Coordinates of C-alpha atoms and ligand atoms in Angstrom, one line a residue:
M55 CA 59.8 64.2 -0.8
T56 CA 56.5 65.3 -2.2
N57 CA 54.0 62.5 -2.6
P58 CA 53.7 61.6 -6.3
F59 CA 49.8 61.8 -6.2
K60 CA 50.1 65.3 -4.8
L61 CA 52.4 66.1 -7.7
L62 CA 49.7 65.0 -10.1
G63 CA 47.3 67.6 -8.5
I64 CA 45.5 65.5 -5.8
S65 CA 44.7 67.3 -2.6
D66 CA 46.1 66.2 0.8
D67 CA 42.9 64.6 2.2
V68 CA 42.8 62.2 -0.8
V69 CA 46.5 61.7 -0.9
N70 CA 46.4 60.6 2.8
A71 CA 43.5 58.3 2.1
V72 CA 45.3 56.5 -0.8
K73 CA 48.5 56.4 1.2
D74 CA 46.5 54.4 3.9
L75 CA 45.5 52.0 1.1
G76 CA 49.1 51.4 0.4
F77 CA 49.3 53.3 -2.9
E78 CA 52.8 54.7 -3.0
N79 CA 53.1 55.5 -6.7
P80 CA 50.5 56.1 -9.3
T81 CA 50.1 53.3 -11.9
P82 CA 50.8 54.3 -15.5
I83 CA 47.1 54.9 -16.3
Q84 CA 46.8 57.1 -13.2
E85 CA 49.9 59.0 -14.1
Q86 CA 48.5 59.8 -17.6
A87 CA 44.8 60.2 -16.9
I88 CA 44.7 62.1 -13.6
P89 CA 46.2 65.4 -14.9
V90 CA 43.9 65.3 -18.0
L91 CA 40.7 64.5 -16.1
L92 CA 41.5 67.1 -13.4
E93 CA 41.1 69.8 -16.0
G94 CA 37.4 68.8 -15.9
N95 CA 36.5 70.2 -19.3
N96 CA 37.2 67.3 -21.6
D97 CA 35.4 64.2 -22.7
F98 CA 37.7 61.2 -22.3
V99 CA 38.3 57.7 -23.7
G100 CA 40.7 55.5 -21.8
L101 CA 41.6 52.2 -23.4
A102 CA 42.8 50.2 -20.4
Q103 CA 42.8 46.7 -19.1
T104 CA 41.1 45.7 -15.9
G105 CA 43.4 45.7 -12.9
T106 CA 45.5 48.6 -14.0
G107 CA 44.2 51.1 -11.4
K108 CA 41.4 52.5 -13.5
T109 CA 39.1 53.2 -10.6
A110 CA 41.5 55.6 -9.0
A111 CA 42.4 57.1 -12.4
F112 CA 38.8 58.5 -12.7
G113 CA 37.9 58.4 -9.0
L114 CA 40.6 60.7 -7.7
P115 CA 39.9 63.5 -10.2
L116 CA 36.2 63.2 -9.6
L117 CA 36.8 63.9 -5.9
E118 CA 38.7 67.0 -6.8
L119 CA 36.0 68.3 -9.2
I120 CA 32.9 67.7 -7.1
D121 CA 31.4 70.3 -4.7
F122 CA 30.8 68.3 -1.5
K123 CA 29.0 71.3 0.1
S124 CA 26.1 70.5 -2.2
N125 CA 24.2 67.2 -1.7
K126 CA 23.1 66.9 -5.3
P127 CA 24.3 64.1 -7.6
Q128 CA 27.1 65.5 -9.6
A129 CA 28.8 62.3 -10.9
L130 CA 27.2 59.1 -12.3
I131 CA 29.4 56.1 -12.8
L132 CA 27.8 53.3 -14.9
C133 CA 29.3 49.8 -14.9
P134 CA 28.2 46.4 -16.1
T135 CA 27.8 44.3 -12.9
R136 CA 26.8 44.4 -9.3
E137 CA 30.2 43.2 -8.2
L138 CA 32.0 46.0 -10.0
C139 CA 29.5 48.5 -8.8
L140 CA 30.2 47.5 -5.2
Q141 CA 33.9 47.5 -5.8
I142 CA 33.9 51.0 -7.3
T143 CA 31.7 52.3 -4.5
S144 CA 33.9 50.8 -1.9
D145 CA 37.1 52.2 -3.6
I146 CA 35.6 55.7 -3.8
K147 CA 34.4 55.6 -0.2
N148 CA 38.0 54.7 0.7
F149 CA 39.5 57.5 -1.4
S150 CA 37.0 60.1 0.1
K151 CA 37.1 59.0 3.7
N152 CA 38.8 62.3 4.8
I153 CA 36.4 64.5 2.8
S154 CA 33.6 65.7 5.1
G155 CA 30.1 65.4 3.7
A156 CA 31.2 63.1 0.8
N157 CA 28.4 60.6 0.0
V158 CA 28.5 57.8 -2.5
V159 CA 25.7 55.4 -3.2
A160 CA 25.7 52.0 -5.0
V161 CA 22.7 51.4 -7.1
Y162 CA 22.4 47.8 -8.4
G163 CA 19.8 45.1 -9.0
G164 CA 19.1 42.2 -6.7
A165 CA 19.2 44.3 -3.6
N166 CA 16.6 46.2 -1.6
I167 CA 15.6 49.2 -3.7
M168 CA 14.1 51.0 -0.7
Q169 CA 17.4 51.3 1.0
Q170 CA 19.0 52.7 -2.2
L171 CA 16.1 55.2 -2.5
R172 CA 16.6 56.3 1.1
E173 CA 20.3 56.9 0.6
I174 CA 19.6 58.9 -2.5
R175 CA 16.9 61.0 -0.7
N176 CA 19.4 61.7 2.1
G177 CA 21.7 63.3 -0.4
V178 CA 24.6 62.0 -2.5
Q179 CA 27.2 63.5 -4.8
I180 CA 28.4 60.3 -6.5
V181 CA 26.1 57.6 -7.9
V182 CA 27.7 54.3 -8.9
A183 CA 25.1 52.2 -10.8
T184 CA 24.3 49.2 -13.0
P185 CA 22.1 50.3 -15.9
G186 CA 19.0 48.3 -15.1
R187 CA 18.4 49.5 -11.6
M188 CA 19.4 53.0 -12.5
L189 CA 16.7 53.2 -15.1
D190 CA 14.2 51.8 -12.6
I191 CA 15.1 54.6 -10.1
I192 CA 14.9 57.2 -12.9
G193 CA 11.5 55.8 -13.9
R194 CA 10.3 56.3 -10.3
K195 CA 11.4 59.9 -10.6
A196 CA 13.4 59.3 -7.5
I197 CA 16.6 61.0 -8.6
D198 CA 17.5 64.4 -10.1
F199 CA 20.4 64.4 -12.5
T200 CA 20.2 68.0 -13.5
N201 CA 23.4 68.8 -11.6
V202 CA 25.4 65.9 -13.1
K203 CA 28.7 67.2 -14.5
Y204 CA 30.5 63.9 -15.1
V205 CA 29.4 60.5 -16.4
V206 CA 31.8 57.7 -16.3
L207 CA 31.1 54.6 -18.5
D208 CA 33.3 51.9 -17.0
E209 CA 34.0 48.7 -18.8
A210 CA 32.0 50.1 -21.7
D211 CA 32.7 47.1 -23.9
E212 CA 31.2 44.8 -21.3
M213 CA 28.1 46.9 -20.9
L214 CA 27.5 46.7 -24.6
N215 CA 28.2 43.0 -24.6
M216 CA 25.6 42.6 -22.0
G217 CA 23.0 44.4 -24.0
F218 CA 22.9 47.7 -22.0
Q219 CA 23.2 50.0 -25.1
E220 CA 19.5 51.2 -24.9
D221 CA 19.5 51.5 -21.2
I222 CA 22.7 53.7 -21.4
N223 CA 21.0 55.8 -24.0
D224 CA 18.0 56.3 -21.8
I225 CA 20.0 57.1 -18.7
L226 CA 22.3 59.6 -20.5
S227 CA 19.3 61.4 -22.0
T228 CA 18.3 62.4 -18.4
T229 CA 21.7 64.1 -17.8
P230 CA 22.6 67.6 -18.9
D231 CA 24.0 68.1 -22.4
D232 CA 27.1 69.9 -21.1
K233 CA 28.2 67.1 -18.8
K234 CA 31.6 65.5 -19.5
T235 CA 31.7 61.8 -20.4
W236 CA 34.6 59.6 -19.5
L237 CA 34.6 56.2 -21.1
F238 CA 36.9 53.3 -20.1
S239 CA 37.1 50.1 -22.0
A240 CA 39.4 47.1 -22.2
T241 CA 38.8 46.7 -25.9
M242 CA 37.6 49.0 -28.6
P243 CA 35.1 47.2 -30.8
P244 CA 33.2 49.3 -33.3
E245 CA 30.2 49.6 -31.0
V246 CA 32.3 51.3 -28.3
R247 CA 33.7 53.6 -31.0
R248 CA 30.2 54.5 -31.9
I249 CA 29.3 55.4 -28.3
A250 CA 32.4 57.6 -28.2
K251 CA 31.3 59.3 -31.4
N252 CA 27.7 59.7 -30.5
Y253 CA 28.1 61.0 -26.9
M254 CA 31.4 62.7 -26.9
D255 CA 32.9 65.9 -28.2
S256 CA 36.5 65.5 -29.4
P257 CA 37.5 63.3 -26.5
T258 CA 41.0 63.1 -25.3
E259 CA 42.1 59.5 -26.0
L260 CA 44.6 57.6 -23.9
T261 CA 45.7 54.1 -24.7
M262 CA 47.5 52.1 -22.0
G263 CA 49.8 49.7 -23.8
T264 CA 49.0 48.7 -27.3
K265 CA 45.3 48.6 -28.4
N266 CA 43.6 45.4 -27.4
T267 CA 46.8 44.1 -25.9
G268 CA 46.6 41.8 -23.0
N269 CA 48.3 42.8 -19.7
V270 CA 52.1 42.5 -20.1
N271 CA 52.3 40.7 -16.7
I272 CA 50.3 37.8 -18.0
E273 CA 51.8 34.7 -19.7
H274 CA 49.6 32.7 -22.0
E275 CA 49.8 29.0 -22.3
Y276 CA 47.8 26.3 -24.0
Y277 CA 47.6 22.5 -23.5
V278 CA 46.3 20.2 -26.2
V279 CA 44.3 17.3 -24.8
R280 CA 41.6 14.9 -26.1
A281 CA 38.2 16.4 -25.3
R282 CA 37.3 13.7 -22.8
D283 CA 40.6 14.3 -20.9
K284 CA 39.9 17.9 -20.2
Y285 CA 38.8 17.3 -16.6
A286 CA 41.8 15.1 -15.9
A287 CA 44.1 17.8 -17.4
L288 CA 42.5 20.5 -15.2
K289 CA 43.2 18.4 -12.1
R290 CA 46.8 17.7 -13.2
I291 CA 47.4 21.4 -13.7
V292 CA 46.0 22.2 -10.3
D293 CA 48.0 19.3 -8.7
F294 CA 51.2 20.6 -10.3
N295 CA 50.6 24.0 -8.8
P296 CA 50.1 23.4 -5.1
E297 CA 49.7 27.1 -4.3
I298 CA 47.3 27.8 -7.2
F299 CA 44.5 30.4 -6.6
A300 CA 42.6 30.4 -9.8
V301 CA 39.4 31.3 -11.7
V302 CA 38.4 28.5 -14.1
F303 CA 36.1 29.6 -16.9
C304 CA 33.5 27.4 -18.5
K305 CA 31.1 28.3 -21.3
T306 CA 27.8 27.2 -19.8
K307 CA 26.2 27.3 -16.3
M308 CA 25.9 23.5 -16.5
D309 CA 29.5 22.9 -17.3
T310 CA 30.5 25.3 -14.5
Q311 CA 28.3 23.4 -12.0
D312 CA 29.5 20.1 -13.3
V313 CA 33.2 20.8 -13.0
A314 CA 32.8 22.5 -9.6
E315 CA 30.9 19.5 -8.3
H316 CA 33.4 17.0 -9.5
L317 CA 36.3 19.1 -8.1
I318 CA 34.5 19.3 -4.7
K319 CA 33.9 15.6 -4.7
D320 CA 37.6 15.0 -5.6
G321 CA 38.6 16.9 -2.5
Y322 CA 39.4 20.3 -4.0
N323 CA 38.4 23.6 -2.5
A324 CA 36.2 24.8 -5.3
D325 CA 32.8 26.3 -5.9
A326 CA 30.7 27.5 -8.9
L327 CA 29.7 31.0 -9.7
H328 CA 27.0 31.4 -12.3
G329 CA 23.7 33.2 -13.1
D330 CA 21.5 30.5 -11.6
L331 CA 22.7 31.2 -8.1
S332 CA 20.8 33.7 -6.0
Q333 CA 22.5 37.0 -5.4
Q334 CA 23.0 35.9 -1.8
Q335 CA 24.7 32.7 -2.9
R336 CA 26.9 34.5 -5.4
D337 CA 28.0 37.0 -2.7
K338 CA 28.8 34.1 -0.4
V339 CA 30.9 32.3 -3.0
M340 CA 32.7 35.5 -3.9
Q341 CA 33.4 36.3 -0.2
R342 CA 34.9 32.9 0.3
F343 CA 37.1 33.3 -2.8
R344 CA 38.2 36.8 -1.7
D345 CA 39.0 35.5 1.8
R346 CA 41.0 32.7 0.1
H347 CA 38.9 30.1 1.8
M348 CA 38.5 28.7 -1.7
Q349 CA 41.2 27.8 -4.1
L350 CA 39.3 27.4 -7.4
L351 CA 36.4 29.5 -8.5
I352 CA 34.6 27.9 -11.5
A353 CA 32.7 30.7 -13.3
T354 CA 30.9 31.6 -16.4
D355 CA 31.9 34.8 -18.3
V356 CA 28.9 36.7 -17.2
A357 CA 29.1 35.8 -13.5
A358 CA 32.8 36.6 -13.4
R359 CA 32.5 40.0 -14.9
G360 CA 33.9 42.7 -12.6
I361 CA 35.5 40.2 -10.3
D362 CA 38.3 42.1 -8.7
V363 CA 40.3 39.8 -6.6
N364 CA 44.0 40.4 -6.2
N365 CA 46.7 37.7 -6.3
V366 CA 44.8 35.3 -8.6
T367 CA 47.7 33.2 -9.8
H368 CA 46.0 31.5 -12.8
V369 CA 43.1 31.9 -15.1
I370 CA 42.2 28.6 -16.7
N371 CA 40.0 28.5 -19.8
Y372 CA 38.4 25.1 -19.4
S373 CA 36.6 26.0 -22.6
L374 CA 37.5 28.9 -24.9
P375 CA 35.1 31.8 -25.0
D376 CA 32.8 32.1 -28.0
E377 CA 33.7 35.7 -28.4
I378 CA 37.4 35.9 -28.8
E379 CA 37.3 39.4 -27.2
S380 CA 36.1 37.8 -23.9
Y381 CA 39.5 36.2 -23.6
T382 CA 41.0 39.6 -22.6
H383 CA 38.5 39.9 -19.9
R384 CA 39.0 36.4 -18.6
S385 CA 42.8 36.7 -18.5
G386 CA 42.6 40.1 -16.9
R387 CA 41.4 38.4 -13.7
T388 CA 45.1 37.5 -13.1
G389 CA 48.2 39.7 -13.3
R390 CA 46.4 42.5 -11.4
A391 CA 48.1 45.4 -9.6
G392 CA 51.5 44.8 -11.0
K393 CA 51.5 41.0 -10.1
T394 CA 52.3 38.3 -12.7
G395 CA 49.8 35.7 -13.7
I396 CA 49.3 32.8 -16.1
S397 CA 46.4 32.4 -18.4
I398 CA 45.9 28.8 -19.5
C399 CA 43.7 27.3 -22.2
I400 CA 42.9 23.6 -22.2
I401 CA 42.0 22.9 -25.8
N402 CA 41.6 20.0 -28.2
S403 CA 43.6 20.0 -31.4
K404 CA 40.7 21.4 -33.5
E405 CA 40.9 24.6 -31.4
I406 CA 44.5 25.6 -32.2
G407 CA 43.1 28.0 -34.9
K408 CA 41.2 29.9 -32.2
I409 CA 44.4 30.2 -30.2
R410 CA 46.0 31.9 -33.2
Q411 CA 43.1 34.3 -33.5
I412 CA 43.5 35.2 -29.8
E413 CA 47.2 35.7 -30.3
R414 CA 46.4 38.2 -33.1
I415 CA 44.0 40.1 -30.8
I416 CA 46.1 40.3 -27.7
G417 CA 49.3 40.8 -29.7
K418 CA 51.1 38.2 -27.7
Q419 CA 52.2 34.6 -28.4
F420 CA 51.0 31.6 -26.5
T421 CA 53.4 29.0 -25.3
K422 CA 52.4 25.4 -26.0
A423 CA 52.9 23.6 -22.8
E424 CA 53.0 19.9 -22.0
L425 CA 50.9 18.5 -19.2
P426 CA 53.2 17.2 -16.4
T427 CA 53.5 13.4 -16.0
G428 CA 52.1 11.8 -12.8
F429 CA 55.7 11.6 -11.6
D430 CA 56.3 15.3 -12.1
V431 CA 53.2 16.0 -10.0
C432 CA 54.3 13.7 -7.3
E433 CA 57.7 15.3 -7.2
K434 CA 56.3 18.8 -7.1
Q435 CA 53.9 18.0 -4.3
L436 CA 56.6 16.3 -2.3
F437 CA 58.8 19.3 -2.4
S438 CA 55.9 21.6 -1.7
L439 CA 55.3 19.5 1.4
V440 CA 59.0 19.6 2.4
H441 CA 58.9 23.4 2.0
K442 CA 55.8 23.6 4.2
V443 CA 57.3 21.4 6.9
H444 CA 60.4 23.4 6.9
N445 CA 58.5 26.7 7.3
V446 CA 55.7 25.6 9.6
E447 CA 55.3 27.7 12.7
V448 CA 55.9 25.6 15.7
N449 CA 53.8 26.2 18.8
D450 CA 56.4 25.3 21.4
N451 CA 54.0 25.7 24.3
Q452 CA 51.6 23.2 23.0
I453 CA 53.9 20.7 21.5
D454 CA 56.6 20.6 24.1
Q455 CA 54.6 18.4 26.5
Y456 CA 54.4 15.7 23.8
I457 CA 57.9 15.8 22.7
P458 CA 59.3 13.2 25.2
R459 CA 56.7 10.6 24.1
I460 CA 57.3 11.4 20.4
M461 CA 61.0 11.0 20.9
D462 CA 60.4 7.7 22.6
E463 CA 58.3 6.5 19.6
F464 CA 61.1 7.4 17.3
A465 CA 63.9 6.3 19.6
E466 CA 65.2 3.5 17.3
L467 CA 65.0 5.6 14.1
S468 CA 67.7 7.8 12.7
K469 CA 66.9 11.4 11.7
E470 CA 66.9 10.3 8.0
D471 CA 64.5 7.5 8.7
V472 CA 62.1 9.8 10.5
I473 CA 62.2 12.3 7.6
K474 CA 61.7 9.5 5.1
R475 CA 58.6 8.3 6.9
F476 CA 57.0 11.8 7.2
A477 CA 57.7 12.5 3.6
S478 CA 56.4 9.1 2.5
L479 CA 53.1 9.7 4.4
E480 CA 52.2 12.1 1.7
F481 CA 54.3 10.9 -1.2
N482 CA 52.9 7.4 -1.1
R483 CA 49.3 8.7 -1.6
F484 CA 50.4 10.7 -4.6
L485 CA 52.3 7.9 -6.0
E486 CA 49.4 5.6 -5.6
Y487 CA 47.0 8.0 -7.3
Y488 CA 49.3 8.8 -10.1
K489 CA 50.9 5.4 -10.5
N490 CA 49.2 4.5 -13.8
A491 CA 48.5 8.1 -14.9
P492 CA 48.4 8.2 -18.6
D493 CA 50.0 10.9 -20.8
L494 CA 47.2 13.3 -21.3
N495 CA 48.9 15.4 -24.0
A496 CA 47.2 14.8 -27.3
S497 CA 49.2 14.3 -30.4
A498 CA 48.6 16.6 -33.3
D499 CA 46.3 14.2 -35.1
D500 CA 44.2 13.4 -32.1
R501 CA 40.7 14.6 -33.0
G502 CA 39.0 14.8 -29.7
E503 CA 37.3 11.6 -28.9
R504 CA 39.6 8.8 -29.9
G505 CA 42.1 7.0 -27.8
E506 CA 42.2 4.7 -24.8
R507 CA 40.6 5.7 -21.5
G508 CA 43.1 6.3 -18.7
E509 CA 42.6 5.4 -15.1
R510 CA 39.2 5.9 -13.6
G511 CA 40.3 8.5 -11.0
E512 CA 41.1 11.0 -13.8
R513 CA 38.0 10.5 -15.9
G514 CA 35.9 13.5 -16.7
P515 CA 32.7 14.6 -15.0
R516 CA 30.2 11.7 -15.0
R517 CA 26.9 12.4 -16.6
S518 CA 25.4 8.9 -16.6
S519 CA 23.4 7.8 -13.6
D520 CA 23.9 4.0 -14.1
G521 CA 24.4 2.3 -10.8
Y522 CA 23.0 5.2 -8.8
T523 CA 19.9 5.6 -6.8
R524 CA 18.1 8.9 -6.8
L525 CA 17.1 10.2 -3.4
F526 CA 14.9 13.0 -2.2
I527 CA 15.9 15.3 0.7
N528 CA 13.7 18.0 2.3
L529 CA 16.5 20.6 2.2
G530 CA 17.3 23.0 -0.7
S531 CA 18.3 26.4 -1.7
V532 CA 15.8 28.1 0.6
D533 CA 17.9 26.6 3.4
D534 CA 20.8 28.5 1.9
F535 CA 22.5 25.4 0.7
T536 CA 24.7 25.2 -2.4
R537 CA 25.3 21.9 -4.0
G538 CA 28.6 21.7 -2.2
D539 CA 26.9 22.3 1.1
L540 CA 24.4 19.6 0.4
L541 CA 27.1 17.2 -0.6
S542 CA 29.0 17.6 2.6
F543 CA 25.7 17.5 4.7
V544 CA 24.8 14.2 3.1
C545 CA 28.4 12.8 3.4
N546 CA 28.9 13.8 7.0
N547 CA 25.5 12.7 8.3
G548 CA 25.2 9.6 6.1
K549 CA 28.9 8.7 6.7
I550 CA 29.6 8.1 3.0
A551 CA 32.4 9.4 0.9
G552 CA 31.8 12.2 -1.6
K553 CA 32.9 9.9 -4.4
N554 CA 29.8 7.8 -3.8
V555 CA 27.5 10.7 -4.5
G556 CA 26.4 11.3 -8.0
K557 CA 24.4 14.2 -9.5
I558 CA 22.9 16.7 -7.1
D559 CA 19.8 18.5 -8.2
L560 CA 19.3 21.5 -5.9
K561 CA 15.7 22.7 -5.8
G562 CA 14.0 25.3 -3.5
V563 CA 12.5 23.5 -0.5
Y564 CA 13.8 20.1 -1.4
S565 CA 16.6 18.5 -3.5
F566 CA 17.5 15.3 -5.2
F567 CA 20.9 13.6 -5.1
E568 CA 22.2 10.3 -6.5
V569 CA 24.0 7.8 -4.3
E570 CA 25.9 4.7 -5.6
D571 CA 23.6 1.7 -5.2
A572 CA 26.1 0.0 -2.9
S573 CA 26.1 2.9 -0.5
V574 CA 22.4 3.5 -0.2
D575 CA 21.8 1.1 2.7
A576 CA 24.7 2.6 4.7
L577 CA 23.3 6.1 4.1
F578 CA 19.8 5.2 5.3
N579 CA 21.2 3.4 8.3
N580 CA 23.3 6.4 9.4
F581 CA 20.9 9.1 8.4
K582 CA 18.5 8.9 11.3
D583 CA 17.3 11.7 13.7
I584 CA 19.2 14.3 11.7
Q585 CA 18.1 17.9 12.3
F586 CA 18.8 21.1 10.5
N587 CA 17.8 24.4 12.1
N588 CA 15.6 22.5 14.5
R589 CA 13.8 20.8 11.6
G590 CA 13.8 17.0 11.1
V591 CA 15.7 16.2 7.9
R592 CA 14.1 13.5 5.7
I593 CA 15.5 11.5 2.9
E594 CA 13.5 9.1 0.8
K595 CA 14.2 6.8 -2.1
S596 CA 12.0 8.4 -4.7
G597 CA 11.1 9.8 -8.0
D598 CA 10.6 13.5 -8.0
P599 CA 7.4 14.1 -6.0
A600 CA 6.8 17.2 -8.1
E601 CA 7.2 15.2 -11.3
S602 CA 5.3 12.0 -10.1
R603 CA 2.0 13.5 -9.2
S604 CA 0.4 10.1 -9.7
G605 CA 2.1 9.1 -6.5
G606 CA 4.4 6.6 -8.3
G607 CA 8.1 6.6 -7.8
G608 CA 8.2 4.2 -4.9
R609 CA 9.1 6.0 -1.7
A610 CA 10.2 2.7 -0.4
R611 CA 11.9 4.0 2.8
S612 CA 11.7 7.2 4.7
Y613 CA 13.6 8.2 7.7
S614 CA 12.5 11.3 9.5
G615 CA 14.7 13.1 11.9
G616 CA 13.1 14.6 14.9
G617 CA 14.2 12.6 17.8
D618 CA 17.3 13.5 19.7
R619 CA 19.3 16.2 18.3
R620 CA 22.5 14.5 17.1
S621 CA 25.6 16.4 16.7
S622 CA 26.2 16.3 13.0
G623 CA 29.6 16.8 11.4
G624 CA 27.8 18.4 8.5
G625 CA 25.9 21.0 10.5
R626 CA 26.3 24.4 9.0
R627 CA 26.9 27.6 10.8
E628 CA 26.5 26.1 14.2
G629 CA 28.4 28.3 16.6
G630 CA 28.4 30.9 13.9
R631 CA 31.0 29.0 11.8
R632 CA 30.3 27.6 8.4
E633 CA 31.4 24.0 8.1
G634 CA 31.6 21.3 5.6
G635 CA 31.9 21.2 1.8
N636 CA 34.6 23.1 0.3
S637 CA 34.5 25.9 2.8
G638 CA 37.6 24.9 4.7
G639 CA 39.8 27.6 6.1
G640 CA 42.7 27.2 3.7
F641 CA 43.6 25.4 0.6
R642 CA 43.1 21.7 0.1
D643 CA 46.2 19.8 1.0
F644 CA 47.2 16.3 0.2
S645 CA 47.3 14.9 3.7
G646 CA 44.1 13.0 3.3
R647 CA 43.3 14.1 6.8
S648 CA 40.2 16.0 7.8
R649 CA 40.6 19.7 8.6
E650 CA 40.0 19.0 12.2
D651 CA 43.1 16.9 12.2
R652 CA 45.0 19.8 11.0
G653 CA 43.4 22.2 13.5
G654 CA 41.3 23.7 10.8
R655 CA 37.7 23.4 9.7
S656 CA 36.1 20.3 8.3
S657 CA 36.7 19.8 4.7
G658 CA 33.7 17.6 4.4
G659 CA 33.1 15.7 1.2
N660 CA 35.9 13.5 0.2
G661 CA 38.8 15.7 1.0
G662 CA 42.0 13.8 0.4
D663 CA 40.3 10.6 -0.6
R664 CA 40.6 11.2 -4.3
R665 CA 44.2 9.9 -4.5
R666 CA 43.0 6.5 -3.4
R667 CA 40.7 6.3 -6.4
S668 CA 42.2 4.5 -9.2
Ligands
AMP829 P1 41.4 48.7 -10.6 O1 42.0 48.6 -12.0 O2 41.0 50.1 -10.3 O3 40.4 47.7 -10.4 O4 42.6 48.4 -9.6 C1 43.2 47.1 -9.5 C2 43.9 46.9 -8.2 O5 45.1 47.8 -8.1 C3 43.0 47.3 -7.0 O6 43.1 46.3 -6.0 C4 43.6 48.6 -6.5 O7 43.4 48.8 -5.1 C5 45.0 48.5 -6.8 N1 45.7 49.8 -7.1 C6 45.1 50.8 -7.8 N2 46.0 51.9 -7.9 C7 47.1 51.5 -7.2 C8 48.3 52.2 -6.9 N3 48.6 53.4 -7.3 N4 49.2 51.5 -6.1 C9 48.9 50.2 -5.7 N5 47.8 49.6 -6.0 C10 46.9 50.2 -6.7

């Protein structure tokens, strides 16, 4: 049987490459766009959601149209973010792996420009770029676009949202008039229409699905809670979905950081992705999410643009986006490549109108969902555990030697008793955590801030520092620490629980963190002779030295590391393995045991402890 990509007009080398990637059949957008684009003589507008196979839809035809005997840039692909730029470059490299002489370069900010210039000098046919860096390189007269025949504007709506309109104009003005422009966009606001009008000549238009319609594989749900119960609601949703692998969207960087920190402290595998992180930190966070070493990625809209991670089960809108159009981009992070996904909004009753607006834009109805009760969560977790136990891979070689002793221990128990005990080990913790769990669903007339407070364990992120002492530590972002890393470093070395740590203020060469007053002495007692990268680590009770130039702020106590090197549970990357924080090799579970107990990596922080908080 002839390969369906071949039937569309793709050559053997490329067909074999996509076969190696597991592409058996073209996606609908590929099926429709490839034959049109292969003609090579049309401008093109494709209205398509992310995750529909857009990259191959334009990438495969480009590979057929480019002359790889020449080493001059012939195609320029512009996209809004570094992440997307790297993704497209990697996809096209994969598609072209069997074409000799094919060269693709990724041009994006925040990376060494010299390396990019070198690659360009060595000769490339396809340039994948973010607008800012591309302009920089054009400004240096380091690239010649006179042979460009195709320009692809990917996620055009996002590029405009991010203010790249002028940069795009400037870049396009350096390309030949007779080039063909292919524009892809998830939505078609008037500004994108204007680009199509200004830069294109009677483009062929293809719409995948209905205009502005969300992906059909995504279900949309909303939960109405009081504003102050949002965090508790988030946790409940996560607890009710033991296998969740989600992107949680917040409106501001601060919220993102705040929610991530609280989740980490509460024992979840989470981290934040926002614009205040260095590129290196963002890459690190994304890599861990891609590798599924992290369960919950808490992100701002801007930081999450272009994220292409398959198998995301849920998108959670912790706050609704200001721009209703952004909802389509957010929800498009799930339900990718034919998979199903759920997009959840946690809202207060004043925001129902906004849900109706989104419904009109995506052309789909939301389901109003009820937050599960504490009992529902316990039951769900119990059966998830039962399922895991049933399916666990048993290492007979290792375990056999212990079986006689184990059987001895259980000699007087029936099979049912043993099972009950194993199950209770987990179930009891959940029951305890959720025993007084309030109903978090807000009634229609709840207006956000009224109502009784529920149990402490489910309260929202704490902002107040009452009862906390602010401490200085001579480690910071230059040591490649995230807040999560610092939290686990402090907890592991100071032998205190994550729940006893308050706000963490990560600076460059130093940082501040708050510790509950009652835990300060224990922290100081344990935190002696600690080293990091052969450097003594120092903590001090203090005001901010940078802020208190007068010398005030009472550095009452100071312990400097520097004696014997003590093996520290929180040491990072020793032996080449990252430890601590939320970087565990797998999802959080509810055992309350450390990852070492489970033969995995240290979960650091307060993994598992959170259920005992009530
Ligand atoms: P994109 O919309 O290009 O970001 O693609 C979304 C995801 O779908 C990526 O992980 C692609 O590798 C995957 N994909 C694209 N085309 C196909 C195909 N024809 N068959 C299977 N997976 C595909």
